[in-house]
Short mmCIF file of C-alpha atoms in Angstrom, two decimals:
data_model
loop_
_atom_site.label_atom_id
_atom_site.label_comp_id
_atom_site.label_asym_id
_atom_site.label_seq_id
_atom_site.Cartn_x
_atom_site.Cartn_y
_atom_site.Cartn_z
CA MET A 1 0.07 -0.16 0.02
CA ASP A 2 1.35 3.31 -1.06
CA PHE A 3 0.45 6.27 1.27
CA GLY A 4 2.31 8.77 -0.88
CA CYS A 5 5.10 9.37 1.66
CA ASN A 6 8.72 9.67 0.53
CA PHE A 7 11.39 9.96 3.13
CA ALA A 8 14.83 10.96 2.03
CA VAL A 9 17.67 9.03 3.80
CA VAL A 10 20.48 11.41 4.83
CA ASP A 11 23.83 9.88 5.36
CA VAL A 12 25.31 11.91 8.30
CA PRO A 13 29.13 12.10 8.38
CA THR A 14 31.11 11.82 11.46
CA PHE A 15 33.45 14.36 12.69
CA SER A 16 36.32 12.12 11.98
CA GLU A 17 35.02 11.74 8.22
CA LEU A 18 34.69 15.43 7.97
CA LYS A 19 38.13 16.06 9.25
CA ALA A 20 39.72 13.54 7.17
CA ARG A 21 37.86 15.05 3.97
CA ASN A 22 39.00 18.77 5.18
CA THR A 23 42.68 17.89 5.53
CA ALA A 24 42.72 15.91 2.41
CA VAL A 25 41.62 18.74 0.06
CA ALA A 26 44.27 19.66 -2.26
CA ASP A 27 43.33 20.04 -5.92
CA LEU A 28 40.15 22.42 -5.42
CA TYR A 29 39.56 25.63 -7.52
CA VAL A 30 37.84 27.74 -5.10
CA SER A 31 37.54 31.30 -3.98
CA GLY A 32 36.06 33.18 -1.25
CA SER A 33 35.95 35.90 1.28
CA LEU A 34 37.00 35.01 4.99
CA GLU A 35 35.86 37.46 7.86
CA VAL A 36 37.80 37.00 11.15
CA SER A 37 37.33 38.38 14.45
CA ALA A 38 39.70 37.15 17.28
CA ASP A 39 41.62 38.24 20.41
CA THR A 40 45.56 38.10 20.19
CA ASP A 41 48.49 38.82 22.36
CA THR A 42 48.75 42.40 20.47
CA GLY A 43 44.86 43.30 20.72
CA ARG A 44 41.77 42.54 18.72
CA VAL A 45 42.00 41.49 15.20
CA ASN A 46 39.15 42.05 12.68
CA ASP A 47 40.45 40.98 9.25
CA ASN A 48 38.90 40.38 5.88
CA PHE A 49 40.76 38.12 3.35
CA VAL A 50 39.82 37.57 -0.14
CA PHE A 51 41.67 34.51 -1.59
CA TRP A 52 41.89 32.19 -4.64
CA HIS A 53 43.24 28.68 -4.47
CA GLY A 54 44.00 26.14 -7.42
CA TYR A 55 45.52 22.93 -8.29
CA GLY A 56 49.16 22.39 -7.14
CA ASP A 57 49.08 24.48 -3.92
CA ARG A 58 48.52 27.63 -5.95
CA TRP A 59 47.18 30.57 -3.83
CA TRP A 60 46.63 34.24 -4.29
CA VAL A 61 45.58 36.05 -0.93
CA GLU A 62 44.60 39.71 -0.10
CA ARG A 63 44.25 40.91 3.52
CA ASN A 64 42.08 43.95 3.96
CA GLY A 65 42.48 44.78 0.40
CA VAL A 66 46.15 44.23 0.14
CA ALA A 67 47.95 41.44 -1.49
CA VAL A 68 49.80 39.32 1.17
CA TYR A 69 50.77 35.99 -0.67
CA ALA A 70 50.96 34.54 -4.02
CA SER A 71 51.96 31.16 -4.86
CA SER A 72 51.86 30.08 -8.71
CA SER A 73 53.72 26.76 -8.24
CA SER A 74 55.51 27.06 -11.48
CA THR A 75 59.31 26.14 -11.93
CA ASP A 76 60.33 29.73 -12.97
CA THR A 77 58.62 31.59 -10.00
CA VAL A 78 58.94 31.62 -6.33
CA ALA A 79 56.11 32.16 -3.83
CA VAL A 80 55.98 35.75 -2.14
CA ALA A 81 54.49 36.90 1.06
CA ARG A 82 54.24 40.40 2.44
CA VAL A 83 56.48 41.27 5.37
CA GLY A 84 55.82 44.77 6.56
CA GLU A 85 55.88 46.99 3.25
CA PHE A 86 57.54 44.44 1.07
CA MET A 87 56.71 41.28 -0.81
CA VAL A 88 59.53 38.79 0.00
CA HIS A 89 60.56 35.54 -1.99
CA GLN A 90 59.88 32.51 0.00
CA ARG A 91 62.82 30.47 -0.98
CA ARG A 92 63.19 28.39 2.14
CA GLY A 93 60.33 26.02 3.54
CA GLY A 94 59.29 27.78 6.71
CA LEU A 95 56.15 28.89 8.54
CA ILE A 96 54.47 31.72 6.40
CA ARG A 97 52.21 33.87 8.60
CA LEU A 98 49.62 35.85 6.61
CA GLY A 99 47.84 37.40 9.62
CA ARG A 100 47.70 37.28 13.50
CA SER A 101 44.89 34.92 13.66
CA PHE A 102 42.83 32.75 11.16
CA VAL A 103 43.91 32.93 7.48
CA PRO A 104 42.53 31.14 4.39
CA ARG A 105 45.00 28.32 4.65
CA ASP A 106 43.52 27.28 7.92
CA LEU A 107 40.14 26.25 6.09
CA PHE A 108 41.29 23.20 4.31
CA GLY A 109 44.37 21.01 3.18
CA PRO A 110 47.28 19.53 4.84
CA ARG A 111 48.21 22.60 6.67
CA SER A 112 44.64 23.51 7.75
CA LEU A 113 44.06 24.22 11.50
CA LEU A 114 42.60 20.72 11.89
CA ALA A 115 45.70 19.14 10.45
CA ARG A 116 48.00 21.23 12.73
CA ARG A 117 45.99 20.92 16.15
CA THR A 118 47.67 18.38 18.32
CA ARG A 119 45.06 18.18 21.21
CA VAL A 120 42.58 15.45 20.86
CA GLN A 121 39.28 16.51 19.52
CA HIS A 122 35.90 15.01 19.53
CA GLY A 123 32.50 15.58 18.07
CA ALA A 124 30.16 15.92 21.12
CA ARG A 125 27.14 15.47 18.98
CA ARG A 126 26.36 14.11 15.67
CA PRO A 127 26.67 16.65 12.97
CA LYS A 128 23.63 18.66 12.17
CA ALA A 129 22.54 19.59 8.44
CA VAL A 130 22.49 23.29 8.04
CA GLN A 131 22.79 26.10 5.44
CA HIS A 132 25.57 28.38 5.14
CA ASN A 133 25.37 31.43 2.84
CA GLY A 134 22.87 29.22 0.84
CA ARG A 135 25.03 26.18 0.52
CA PRO A 136 24.37 22.82 2.30
CA ALA A 137 26.80 22.37 5.37
CA TRP A 138 27.22 20.32 8.43
CA SER A 139 27.66 21.71 11.73
CA VAL A 140 29.29 19.95 14.70
CA GLU A 141 30.34 20.97 18.10
CA VAL A 142 33.74 19.85 18.85
CA THR A 143 35.39 19.63 22.29
CA SER A 144 38.94 19.35 23.44
CA SER A 145 40.72 19.46 26.89
CA THR A 146 40.74 23.21 26.83
CA ALA A 147 37.56 24.45 24.79
CA THR A 148 34.45 23.76 22.77
CA THR A 149 34.18 24.87 19.24
CA VAL A 150 31.39 25.02 16.79
CA MET A 151 32.53 24.24 13.21
CA VAL A 152 30.57 24.35 10.12
CA PHE A 153 31.77 22.29 6.92
CA ASP A 154 30.63 23.00 3.55
CA GLU A 155 28.95 19.64 2.44
CA GLU A 156 30.31 19.48 -0.95
CA THR A 157 34.00 20.31 -0.33
CA ALA A 158 34.43 19.83 3.57
CA ILE A 159 35.96 23.18 3.70
CA ILE A 160 35.56 24.92 7.19
CA VAL A 161 32.96 27.80 6.49
CA GLU A 162 32.26 29.13 9.94
CA LEU A 163 34.01 28.54 13.41
CA SER A 164 32.86 30.08 16.78
CA SER A 165 33.32 29.21 20.55
CA PRO A 166 31.18 30.05 23.52
CA ASP A 167 34.48 29.74 25.59
CA HIS A 168 36.04 32.80 23.65
CA GLU A 169 35.09 35.46 21.08
CA ASN A 170 37.27 34.12 18.20
CA SER A 171 35.49 33.48 15.18
CA LEU A 172 35.64 33.03 11.26
CA SER A 173 33.00 32.96 8.46
CA LEU A 174 33.65 32.19 4.82
CA VAL A 175 31.22 34.33 2.64
CA ASP A 176 31.03 34.53 -1.12
CA MET A 177 32.59 30.94 -1.63
CA GLU A 178 32.69 29.69 -5.25
CA VAL A 179 33.86 26.46 -6.60
CA HIS A 180 35.44 26.86 -10.07
CA THR A 181 36.16 24.31 -12.76
CA ASP A 182 39.42 25.90 -13.34
CA LEU A 183 41.27 29.31 -12.79
CA PRO A 184 43.81 31.12 -15.11
CA ALA A 185 47.49 30.67 -14.26
CA SER A 186 47.89 34.21 -14.21
CA ARG A 187 45.56 34.76 -11.28
CA PHE A 188 48.36 33.41 -8.88
CA VAL A 189 51.16 35.22 -10.21
CA TRP A 190 52.80 38.34 -8.54
CA ASN A 191 54.07 40.64 -11.05
CA GLY A 192 55.17 43.48 -8.75
CA HIS A 193 58.40 44.18 -7.02
CA ALA A 194 59.65 41.49 -4.68
CA VAL A 195 62.83 41.29 -2.38
CA GLU A 196 64.99 38.52 -1.11
CA ALA A 197 64.32 37.05 2.24
CA GLY A 198 66.34 37.30 5.41
CA GLU A 199 67.99 34.38 7.31
CA SER A 200 64.80 33.60 9.14
CA PRO A 201 62.32 31.40 7.65
CA THR A 202 59.38 32.73 9.82
CA PHE A 203 57.72 35.99 9.07
CA GLY A 204 55.21 37.81 10.79
CA MET A 205 52.42 40.14 9.82
CA SER A 206 52.04 43.74 11.20
#
């Protein structure tokens, strides 16, 4: 007997599955605007990043309207990052700091904040289906020994699109996210002046 009722079966991922997908993202063409609000050792930070990411760890990142990082991943160019007033060649493999809190590279990939965190984290509850800026997503409350954090993952890509915590006032939100089939190589190339780096492989942002 058919009562005319159709129920969709939703496969709810675990936090571990979302984390694995998130840290495995590498070859995605994506762009977006990241809004960051956080307390740091030097005061409150309210940053806006606009970024593009492409196959082969290619990036173009702007912070508050100023280019701060470009990586074209080609053999004849070197990634550059802003240090003070200058774009500096990154010829040595070290930590590149693009801001004082969350930055676009925290959102996904092998260097994402989930990949770097050493404290054991658990999903306190099953992820909940939500919408983030019109896109299907999963919201999950994550606990560790020091804090509880709510993370929202884009359903299609597993990118972190929102993060907040009742334990502190740090937050991020990814808006205007767009997944592309391709992006031109020129999108990731810095054509301006750049200088050579100093001895230290670690650079900070002002």
